[in-house]
Short mmCIF file of C-alpha atoms and ligand atoms in Angstrom, two decimals:
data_model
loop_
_atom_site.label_atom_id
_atom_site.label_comp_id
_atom_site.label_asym_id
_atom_site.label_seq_id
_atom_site.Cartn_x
_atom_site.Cartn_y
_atom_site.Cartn_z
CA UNK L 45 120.88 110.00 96.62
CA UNK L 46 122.97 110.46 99.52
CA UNK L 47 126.20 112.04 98.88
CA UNK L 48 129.55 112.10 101.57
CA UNK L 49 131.19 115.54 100.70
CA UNK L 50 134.08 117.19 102.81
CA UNK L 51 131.52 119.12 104.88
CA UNK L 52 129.16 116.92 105.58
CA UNK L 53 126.03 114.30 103.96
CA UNK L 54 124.14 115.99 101.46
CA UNK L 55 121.12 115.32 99.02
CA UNK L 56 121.27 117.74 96.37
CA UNK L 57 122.51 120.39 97.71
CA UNK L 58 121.22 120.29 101.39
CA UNK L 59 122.98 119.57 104.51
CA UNK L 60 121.13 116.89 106.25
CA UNK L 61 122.48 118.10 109.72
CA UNK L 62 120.62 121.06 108.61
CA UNK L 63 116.98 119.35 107.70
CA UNK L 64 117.58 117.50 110.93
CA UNK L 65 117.75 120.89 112.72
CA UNK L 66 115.44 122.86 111.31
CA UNK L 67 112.36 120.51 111.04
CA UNK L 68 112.88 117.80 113.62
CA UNK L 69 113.30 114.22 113.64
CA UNK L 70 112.23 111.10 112.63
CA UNK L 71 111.81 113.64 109.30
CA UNK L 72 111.15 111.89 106.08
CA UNK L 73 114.06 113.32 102.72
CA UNK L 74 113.22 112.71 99.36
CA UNK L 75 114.99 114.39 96.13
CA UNK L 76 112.74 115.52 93.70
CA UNK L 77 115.87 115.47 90.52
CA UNK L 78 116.66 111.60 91.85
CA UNK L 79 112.99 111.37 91.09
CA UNK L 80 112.61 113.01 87.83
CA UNK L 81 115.45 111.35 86.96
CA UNK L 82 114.19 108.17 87.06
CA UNK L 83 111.02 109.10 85.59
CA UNK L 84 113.14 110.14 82.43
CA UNK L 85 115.10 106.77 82.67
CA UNK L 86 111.81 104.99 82.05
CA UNK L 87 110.76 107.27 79.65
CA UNK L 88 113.87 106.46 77.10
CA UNK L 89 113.85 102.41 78.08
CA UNK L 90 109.97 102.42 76.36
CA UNK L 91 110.96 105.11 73.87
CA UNK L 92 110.72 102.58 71.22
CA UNK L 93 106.52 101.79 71.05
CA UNK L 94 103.36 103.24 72.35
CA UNK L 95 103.29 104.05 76.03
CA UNK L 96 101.71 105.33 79.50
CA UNK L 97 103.04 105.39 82.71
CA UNK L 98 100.62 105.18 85.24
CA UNK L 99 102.35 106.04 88.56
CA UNK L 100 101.46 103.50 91.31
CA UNK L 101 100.18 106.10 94.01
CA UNK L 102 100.26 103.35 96.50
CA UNK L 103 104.56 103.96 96.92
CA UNK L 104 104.37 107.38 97.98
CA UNK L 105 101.13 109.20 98.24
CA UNK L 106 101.85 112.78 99.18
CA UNK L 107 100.51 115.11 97.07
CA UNK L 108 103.64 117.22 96.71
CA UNK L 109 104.93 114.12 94.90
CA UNK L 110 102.05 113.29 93.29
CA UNK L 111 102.55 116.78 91.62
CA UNK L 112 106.05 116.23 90.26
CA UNK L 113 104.57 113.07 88.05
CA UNK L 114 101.74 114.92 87.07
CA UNK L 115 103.70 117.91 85.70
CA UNK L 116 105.65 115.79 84.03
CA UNK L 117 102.91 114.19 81.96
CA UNK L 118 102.38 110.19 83.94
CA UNK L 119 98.89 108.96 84.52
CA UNK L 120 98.18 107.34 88.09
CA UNK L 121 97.26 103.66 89.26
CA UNK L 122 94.94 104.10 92.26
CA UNK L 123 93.34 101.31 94.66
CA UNK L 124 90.87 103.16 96.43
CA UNK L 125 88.75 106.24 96.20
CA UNK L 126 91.40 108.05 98.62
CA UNK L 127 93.72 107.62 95.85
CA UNK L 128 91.72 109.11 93.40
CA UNK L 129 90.89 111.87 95.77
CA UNK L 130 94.30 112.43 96.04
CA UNK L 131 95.42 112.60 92.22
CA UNK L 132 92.57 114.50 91.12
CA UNK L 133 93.36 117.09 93.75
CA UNK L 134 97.12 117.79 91.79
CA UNK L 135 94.73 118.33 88.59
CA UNK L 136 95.07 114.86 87.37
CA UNK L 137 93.50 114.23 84.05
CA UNK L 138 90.49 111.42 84.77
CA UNK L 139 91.22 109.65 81.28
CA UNK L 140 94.95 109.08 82.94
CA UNK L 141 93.94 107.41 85.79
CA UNK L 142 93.71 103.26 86.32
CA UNK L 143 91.71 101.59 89.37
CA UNK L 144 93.41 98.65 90.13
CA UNK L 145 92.56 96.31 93.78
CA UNK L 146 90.47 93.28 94.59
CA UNK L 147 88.40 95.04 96.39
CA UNK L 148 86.53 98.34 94.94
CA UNK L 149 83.19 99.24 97.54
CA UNK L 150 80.46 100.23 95.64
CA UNK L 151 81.11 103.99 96.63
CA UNK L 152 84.88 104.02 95.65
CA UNK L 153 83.38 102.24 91.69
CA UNK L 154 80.56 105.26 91.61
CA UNK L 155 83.11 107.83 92.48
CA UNK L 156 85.66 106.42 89.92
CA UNK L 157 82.62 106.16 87.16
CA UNK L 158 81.25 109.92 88.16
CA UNK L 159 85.08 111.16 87.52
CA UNK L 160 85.47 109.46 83.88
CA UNK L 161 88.78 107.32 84.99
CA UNK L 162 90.52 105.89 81.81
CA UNK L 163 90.16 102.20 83.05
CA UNK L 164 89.12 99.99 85.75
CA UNK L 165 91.38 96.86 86.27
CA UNK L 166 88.66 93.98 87.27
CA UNK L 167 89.95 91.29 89.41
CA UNK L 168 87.02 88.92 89.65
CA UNK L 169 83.47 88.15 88.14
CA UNK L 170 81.62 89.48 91.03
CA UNK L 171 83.26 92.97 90.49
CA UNK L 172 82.64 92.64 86.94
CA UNK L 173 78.46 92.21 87.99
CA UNK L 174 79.31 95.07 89.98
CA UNK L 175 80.57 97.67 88.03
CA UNK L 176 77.93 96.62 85.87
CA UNK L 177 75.70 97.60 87.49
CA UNK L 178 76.67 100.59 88.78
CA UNK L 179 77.44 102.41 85.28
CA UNK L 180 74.12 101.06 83.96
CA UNK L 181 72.24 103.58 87.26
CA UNK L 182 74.93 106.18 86.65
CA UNK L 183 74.29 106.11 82.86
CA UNK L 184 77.87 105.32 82.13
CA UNK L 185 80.05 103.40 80.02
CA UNK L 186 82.47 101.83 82.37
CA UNK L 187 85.75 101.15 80.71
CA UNK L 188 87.37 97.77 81.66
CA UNK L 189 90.38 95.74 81.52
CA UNK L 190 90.55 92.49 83.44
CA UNK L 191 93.50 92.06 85.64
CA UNK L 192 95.13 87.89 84.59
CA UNK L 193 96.47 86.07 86.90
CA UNK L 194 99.14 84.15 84.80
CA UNK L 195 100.23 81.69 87.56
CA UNK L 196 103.66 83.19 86.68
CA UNK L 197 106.65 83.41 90.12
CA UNK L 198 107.85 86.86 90.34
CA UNK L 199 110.18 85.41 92.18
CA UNK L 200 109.96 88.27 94.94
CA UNK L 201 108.94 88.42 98.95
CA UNK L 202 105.85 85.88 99.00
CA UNK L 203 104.11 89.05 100.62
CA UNK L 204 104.53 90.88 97.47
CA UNK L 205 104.05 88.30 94.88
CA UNK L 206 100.75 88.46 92.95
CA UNK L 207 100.94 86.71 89.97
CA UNK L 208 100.80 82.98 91.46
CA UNK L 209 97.44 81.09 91.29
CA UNK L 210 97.20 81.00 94.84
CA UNK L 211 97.17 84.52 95.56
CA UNK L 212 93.91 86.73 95.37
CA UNK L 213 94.38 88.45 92.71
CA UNK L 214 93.34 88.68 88.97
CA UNK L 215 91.20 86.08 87.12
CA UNK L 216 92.41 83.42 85.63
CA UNK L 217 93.61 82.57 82.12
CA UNK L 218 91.63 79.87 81.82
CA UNK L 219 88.53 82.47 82.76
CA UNK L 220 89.52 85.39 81.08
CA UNK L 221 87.51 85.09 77.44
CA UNK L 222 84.53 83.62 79.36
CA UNK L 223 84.35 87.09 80.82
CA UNK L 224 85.86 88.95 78.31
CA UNK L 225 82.64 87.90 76.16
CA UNK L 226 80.36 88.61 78.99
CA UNK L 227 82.48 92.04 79.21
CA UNK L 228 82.28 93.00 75.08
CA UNK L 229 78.40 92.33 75.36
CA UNK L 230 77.18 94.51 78.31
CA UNK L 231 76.73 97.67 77.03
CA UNK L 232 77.28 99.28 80.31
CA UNK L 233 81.27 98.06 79.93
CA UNK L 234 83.85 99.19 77.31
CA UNK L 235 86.55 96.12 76.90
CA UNK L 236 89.54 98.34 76.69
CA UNK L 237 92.59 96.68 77.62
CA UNK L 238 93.98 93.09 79.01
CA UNK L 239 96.02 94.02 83.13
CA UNK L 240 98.83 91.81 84.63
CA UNK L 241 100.57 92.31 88.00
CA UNK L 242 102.44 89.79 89.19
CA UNK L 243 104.05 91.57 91.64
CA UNK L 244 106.72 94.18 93.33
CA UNK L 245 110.39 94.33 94.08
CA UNK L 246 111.31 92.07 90.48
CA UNK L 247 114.94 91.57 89.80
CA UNK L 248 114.41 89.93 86.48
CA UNK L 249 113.41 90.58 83.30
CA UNK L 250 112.38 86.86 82.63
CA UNK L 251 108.73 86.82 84.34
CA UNK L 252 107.62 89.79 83.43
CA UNK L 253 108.24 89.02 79.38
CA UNK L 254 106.36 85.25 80.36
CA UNK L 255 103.34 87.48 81.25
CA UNK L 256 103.80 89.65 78.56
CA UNK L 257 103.67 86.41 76.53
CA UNK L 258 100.36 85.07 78.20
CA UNK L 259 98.56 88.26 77.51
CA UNK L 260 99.53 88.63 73.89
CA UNK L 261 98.60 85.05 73.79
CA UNK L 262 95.31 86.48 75.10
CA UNK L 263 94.94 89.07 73.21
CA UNK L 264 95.15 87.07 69.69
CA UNK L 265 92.24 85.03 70.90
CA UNK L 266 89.91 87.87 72.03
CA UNK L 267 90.70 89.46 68.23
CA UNK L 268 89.96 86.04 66.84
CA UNK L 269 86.84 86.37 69.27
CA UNK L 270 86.17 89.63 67.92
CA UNK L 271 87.12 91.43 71.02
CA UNK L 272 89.74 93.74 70.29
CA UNK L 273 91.79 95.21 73.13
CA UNK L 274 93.93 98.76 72.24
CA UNK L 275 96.20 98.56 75.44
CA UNK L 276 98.04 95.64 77.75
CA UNK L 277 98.77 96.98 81.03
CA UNK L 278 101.88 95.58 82.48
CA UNK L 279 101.66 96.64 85.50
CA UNK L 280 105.16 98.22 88.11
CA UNK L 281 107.26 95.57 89.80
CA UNK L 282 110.69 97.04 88.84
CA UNK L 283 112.83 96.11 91.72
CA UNK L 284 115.54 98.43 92.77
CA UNK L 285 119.06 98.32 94.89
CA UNK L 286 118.41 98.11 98.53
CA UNK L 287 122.23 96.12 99.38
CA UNK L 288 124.45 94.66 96.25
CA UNK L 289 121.52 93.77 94.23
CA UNK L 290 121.28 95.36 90.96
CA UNK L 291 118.68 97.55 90.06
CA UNK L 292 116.06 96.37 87.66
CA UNK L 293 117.36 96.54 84.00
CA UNK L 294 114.33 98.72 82.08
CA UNK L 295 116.49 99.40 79.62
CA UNK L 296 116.45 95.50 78.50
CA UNK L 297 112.92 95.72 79.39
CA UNK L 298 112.08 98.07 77.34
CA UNK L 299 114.11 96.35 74.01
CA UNK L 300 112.50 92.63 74.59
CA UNK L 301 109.09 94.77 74.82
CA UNK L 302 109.55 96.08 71.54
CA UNK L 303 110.71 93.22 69.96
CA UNK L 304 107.73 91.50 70.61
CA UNK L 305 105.17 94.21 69.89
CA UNK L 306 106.59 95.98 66.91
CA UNK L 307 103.85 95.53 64.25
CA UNK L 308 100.82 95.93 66.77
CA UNK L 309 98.81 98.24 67.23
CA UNK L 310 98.93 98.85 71.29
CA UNK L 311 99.63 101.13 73.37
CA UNK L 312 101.53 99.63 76.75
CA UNK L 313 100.94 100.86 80.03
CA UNK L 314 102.89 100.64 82.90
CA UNK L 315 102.33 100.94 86.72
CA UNK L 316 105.79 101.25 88.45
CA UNK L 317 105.61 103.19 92.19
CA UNK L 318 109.07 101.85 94.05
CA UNK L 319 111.43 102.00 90.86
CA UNK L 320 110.93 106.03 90.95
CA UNK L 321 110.67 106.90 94.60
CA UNK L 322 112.42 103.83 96.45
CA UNK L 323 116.09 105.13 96.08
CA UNK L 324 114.78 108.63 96.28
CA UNK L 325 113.88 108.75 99.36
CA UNK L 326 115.40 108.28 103.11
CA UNK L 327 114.54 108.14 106.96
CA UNK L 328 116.59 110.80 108.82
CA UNK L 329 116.74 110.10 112.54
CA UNK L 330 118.31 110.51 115.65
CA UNK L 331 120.10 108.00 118.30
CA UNK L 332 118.65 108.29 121.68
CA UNK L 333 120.37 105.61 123.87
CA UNK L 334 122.95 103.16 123.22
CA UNK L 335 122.70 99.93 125.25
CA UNK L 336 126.06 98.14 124.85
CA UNK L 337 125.79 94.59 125.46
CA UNK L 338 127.42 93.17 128.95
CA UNK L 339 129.60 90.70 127.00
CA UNK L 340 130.53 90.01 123.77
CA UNK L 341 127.68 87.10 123.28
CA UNK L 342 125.32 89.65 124.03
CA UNK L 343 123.47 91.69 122.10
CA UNK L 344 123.67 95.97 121.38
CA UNK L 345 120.93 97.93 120.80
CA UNK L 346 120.98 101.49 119.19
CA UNK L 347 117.57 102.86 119.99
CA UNK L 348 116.49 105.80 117.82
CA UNK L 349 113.82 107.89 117.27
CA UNK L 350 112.55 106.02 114.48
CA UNK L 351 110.55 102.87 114.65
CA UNK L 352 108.24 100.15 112.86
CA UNK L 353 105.35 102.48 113.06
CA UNK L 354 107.57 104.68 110.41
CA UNK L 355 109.19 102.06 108.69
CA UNK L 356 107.75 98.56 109.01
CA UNK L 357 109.70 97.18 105.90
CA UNK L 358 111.89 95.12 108.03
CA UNK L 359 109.65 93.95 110.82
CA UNK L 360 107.44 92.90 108.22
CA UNK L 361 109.74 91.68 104.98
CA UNK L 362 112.78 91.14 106.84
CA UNK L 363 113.68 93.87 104.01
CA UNK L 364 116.79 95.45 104.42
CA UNK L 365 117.51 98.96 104.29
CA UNK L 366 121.22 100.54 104.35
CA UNK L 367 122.05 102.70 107.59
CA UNK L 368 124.50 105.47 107.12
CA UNK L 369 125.50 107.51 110.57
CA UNK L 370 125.92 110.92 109.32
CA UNK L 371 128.75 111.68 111.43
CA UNK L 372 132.43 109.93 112.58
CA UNK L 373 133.18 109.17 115.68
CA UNK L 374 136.63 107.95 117.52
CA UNK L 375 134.38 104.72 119.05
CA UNK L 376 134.86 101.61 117.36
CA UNK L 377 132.71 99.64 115.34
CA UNK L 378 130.34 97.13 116.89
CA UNK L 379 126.80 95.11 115.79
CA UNK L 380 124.63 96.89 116.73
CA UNK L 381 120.74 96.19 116.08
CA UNK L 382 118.69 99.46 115.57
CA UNK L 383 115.81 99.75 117.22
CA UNK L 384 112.76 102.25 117.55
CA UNK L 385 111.07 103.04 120.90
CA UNK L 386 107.80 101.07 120.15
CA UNK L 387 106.83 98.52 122.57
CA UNK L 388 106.98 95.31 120.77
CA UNK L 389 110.20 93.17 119.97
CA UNK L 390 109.45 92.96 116.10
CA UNK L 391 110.14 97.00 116.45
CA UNK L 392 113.45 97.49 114.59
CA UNK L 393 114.95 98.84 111.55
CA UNK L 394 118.32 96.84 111.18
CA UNK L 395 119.69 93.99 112.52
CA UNK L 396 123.61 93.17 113.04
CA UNK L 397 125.14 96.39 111.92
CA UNK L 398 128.77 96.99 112.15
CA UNK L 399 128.67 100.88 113.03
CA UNK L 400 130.53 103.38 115.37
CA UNK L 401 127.76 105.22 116.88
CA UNK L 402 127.79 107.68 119.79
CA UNK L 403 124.29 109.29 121.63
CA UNK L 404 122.68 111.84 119.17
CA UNK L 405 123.75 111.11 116.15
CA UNK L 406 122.52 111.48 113.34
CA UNK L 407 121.80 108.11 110.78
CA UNK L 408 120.29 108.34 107.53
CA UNK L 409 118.05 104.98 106.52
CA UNK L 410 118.45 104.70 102.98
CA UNK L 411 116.11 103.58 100.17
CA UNK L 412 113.03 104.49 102.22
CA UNK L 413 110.99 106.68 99.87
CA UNK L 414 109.00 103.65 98.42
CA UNK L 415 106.10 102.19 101.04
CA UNK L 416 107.89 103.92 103.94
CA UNK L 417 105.56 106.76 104.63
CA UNK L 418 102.75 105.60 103.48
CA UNK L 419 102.94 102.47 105.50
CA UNK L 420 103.02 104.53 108.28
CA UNK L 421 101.05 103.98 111.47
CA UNK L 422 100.15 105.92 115.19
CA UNK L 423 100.53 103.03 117.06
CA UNK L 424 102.07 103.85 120.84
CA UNK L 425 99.81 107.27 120.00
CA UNK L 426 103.38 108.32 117.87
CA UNK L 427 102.24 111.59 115.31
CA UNK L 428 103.44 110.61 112.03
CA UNK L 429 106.90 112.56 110.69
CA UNK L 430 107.18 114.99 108.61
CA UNK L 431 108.25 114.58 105.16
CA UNK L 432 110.59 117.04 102.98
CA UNK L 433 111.27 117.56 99.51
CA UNK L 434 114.44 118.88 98.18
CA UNK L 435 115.13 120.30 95.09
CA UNK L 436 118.93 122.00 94.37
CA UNK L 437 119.11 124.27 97.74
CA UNK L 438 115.56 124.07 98.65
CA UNK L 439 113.96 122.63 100.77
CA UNK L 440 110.14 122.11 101.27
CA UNK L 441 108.11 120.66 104.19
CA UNK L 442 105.33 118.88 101.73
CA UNK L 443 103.58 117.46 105.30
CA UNK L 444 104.50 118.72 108.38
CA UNK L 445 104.82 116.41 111.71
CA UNK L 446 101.54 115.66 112.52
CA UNK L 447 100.26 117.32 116.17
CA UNK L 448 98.81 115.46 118.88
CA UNK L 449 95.95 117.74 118.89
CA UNK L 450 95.36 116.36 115.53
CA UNK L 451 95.64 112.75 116.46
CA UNK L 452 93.14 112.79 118.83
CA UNK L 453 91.09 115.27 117.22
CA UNK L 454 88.66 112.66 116.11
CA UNK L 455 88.47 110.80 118.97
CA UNK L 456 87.59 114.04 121.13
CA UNK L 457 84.74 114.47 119.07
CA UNK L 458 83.04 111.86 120.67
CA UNK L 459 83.52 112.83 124.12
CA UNK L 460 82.30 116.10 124.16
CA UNK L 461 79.25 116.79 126.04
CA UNK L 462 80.54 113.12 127.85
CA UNK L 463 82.75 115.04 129.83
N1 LIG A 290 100.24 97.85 90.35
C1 LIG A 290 99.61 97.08 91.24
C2 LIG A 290 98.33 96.48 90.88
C3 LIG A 290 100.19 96.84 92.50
O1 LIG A 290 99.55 96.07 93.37
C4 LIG A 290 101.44 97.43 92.82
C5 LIG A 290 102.06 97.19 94.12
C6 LIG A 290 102.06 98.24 91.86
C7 LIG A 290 101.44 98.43 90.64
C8 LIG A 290 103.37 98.92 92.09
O2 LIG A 290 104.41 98.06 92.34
P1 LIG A 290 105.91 98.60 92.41
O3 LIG A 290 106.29 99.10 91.04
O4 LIG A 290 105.96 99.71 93.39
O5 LIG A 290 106.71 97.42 92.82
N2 LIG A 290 104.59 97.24 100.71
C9 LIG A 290 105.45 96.42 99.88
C10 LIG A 290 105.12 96.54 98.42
C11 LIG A 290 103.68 96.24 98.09
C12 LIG A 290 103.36 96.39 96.64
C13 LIG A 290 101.90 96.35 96.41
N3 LIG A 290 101.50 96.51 95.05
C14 LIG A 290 106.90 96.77 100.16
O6 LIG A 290 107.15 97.59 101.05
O7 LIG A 290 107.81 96.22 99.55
#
């Protein structure tokens, strides 16, 4: 999304020097065409059968974004009842939305029922009690899928795997028509679908078609059992470019899907969040001091105005992000490892980066718009950035940098009359 012209870095049409200027750094850059883009990409891979594409609101959560995919006709995948606070604020239409998550609170499955959501994923029996219960007092039909846990390797970050039988989530195929049955004959459930995640940042095709395999597997016995299901929810996973690696090919996807389908009647839903916002998004910030190492043996540090508590990708994945300094300089290269002003050793952003660098300049961290903001955190009391869209020549602050006066906000609320 970044492009190098004569005149300077651009994303669409915007100046980054200019972004940088007018609204401050650490400052959050996303391209809304990069992300409609992809949207459309998806769109023509799974042009061949029945379809919904239930954007995973977990990737990137502001509601400026959340916007675009609604406009442009995508359902939502939600894990909590912030999530579905926040898509039915853009106008999201209930019947679009999936609850996915191990662990729905009683509050978050009432709030869910009392909206009409088009599905809740179930992850375990206990929920399955729960929910239940809950639509039976509400006097609704709650309409489930169960999340399967296939015991498939995504072959991913172990962090981010989900489909293995030792992680928490899902129910297991040996489980799932045990429940299924106990599902079809509550009348306070609706069996609707069969859900499968097995988990984020896939580079292959191969273990995503295995699961695909499992649940169609699955869903010939529940039809045998009398149980019919009308949709198989694939869930996101679609890995995309951070370094070499290539991105995810949905456009095989999407032909080995229909292969296997064609002939059924089911509609396939997806639940991708990274593969449209990841490469759509970047971290602008600024250096602030360069600490050379004394000898060669020794190490450099770049620190910038960025840290972990905006990006904790690589402190916590090891995950690597491209670094692009947005000017040149007449210094020479040198490894440098960039580093955020956040008390704690883990705090960096890159490690071992051949770059000429020089005090206040500017460096773009690419491939940040996926799980970059919205992992955010206020640790060292640090207001979270603000995040901007662009879209051809404009540009639009969709959160401004948060105020310290806000930050504290609710902690002064408990001191007054204390003081
Ligand atoms: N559906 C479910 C049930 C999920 O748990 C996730 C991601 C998705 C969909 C979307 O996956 P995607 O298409 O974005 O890969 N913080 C980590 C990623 C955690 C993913 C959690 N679940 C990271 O920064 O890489």
């Amino acid at each position: 999304m970044l492009e190098r012209r004569a005149d300077g870095f651009f994303v669409e049409e915007v100046q980054l020097d200019h972004i940088a200027e007018s609204v401050g750094t650490p400052v959050w850059v996303y391209s809304e065409n990069q992300i409609m883009s992809r949207l459309q990409r998806l769109q023509s891979a799974f042009a061949a059968f029945s379809y919904q594409i239930c954007y995973a609101v977990k990737a990137n959560s502001n509601l400026s974004i959340l916007k675009l995919f609604k406009d442009a006709g995508a359902g939502f995948d939600i894990v909590s009842g912030g999530e579905l606070e926040r898509v039915l604020s853009v106008g999201a239409d209930p019947s679009t939305v999936i609850f996915s998550g191990v662990g729905k609170r009683t509050d978050e499955i009432d709030f869910a029922l009392k909206a009409g959501i088009g599905c809740f994923n179930v992850e375990s029996e206990a929920e399955l009690v729960r929910l239940a219960s809950r639509a039976k007092l509400l006097g609704r039909v709650a309409p489930v899928s169960l999340r399967i846990n296939p015991d498939i390797d995504a072959r991913t970050h172990p962090y981010i795997s989900t489909g293995l039988k030792e992680s928490k989530f899902g129910v297991p195929l040996s489980q799932a028509i045990e429940l299924y049955r106990r599902a079809a004959s509550d009348p306070a459930l609706k069996v609707t679908g069969i859900d499968c995640h097995i988990g984020s940042q896939i580079g292959e095709t191969a273990p995503l078609l295995e699961a695909l395999d499992e649940m169609l597997k699955l869903r010939a016995s529940l039809e045998s059992a009398g149980i019919p299901v009308h949709h198989l929810d694939l869930g996101g996973g679609f890995g995309i470019a951070y370094q070499n690696e290539p991105d995810f090919d949905v456009e095989a996807y999407g032909r080995a899907i229909a292969k296997k389908v064609r002939g059924l009647d089911l509609t396939l839903m997806f639940e991708p969040g990274r593969f449209f916002v990841g490469n759509s998004g970047l971290l602008l910030t600024r250096v602030e001091y360069l600490k050379p190492g004394a000898t060669t043996t020794d190490r450099s540090f770049a620190v910038v105005d960025a840290a972990m508590t905006e990006l904790i990708r690589p402190a916590l994945y090891s995950a690597y992000h491209e670094i692009v300094p947005l000017a040149s300089t007449h210094e020479l290269p040198r490894v440098w490892d960039i580093v955020g002003p956040v008390c704690e050793s883990g705090d960096f952003l890159a490690k071992d980066r051949s770059l000429a660098l020089t005090p206040d300049m500017l460096l773009a961290i690419l491939s940040a718009g996926a799980y970059g903001s919205v992992q955010s955190s206020n640790y060292n009391t640090r207001p979270r950035a603000a995040e901007v869209l662009v879209s051809g020549s404009e540009i639009r602050t969709i959160r401004r940098r948060e105020t310290l006066r806000e930050l504290l906000a609710i902690e002064r609320e408990s001191l007054q009359g204390s003081l």
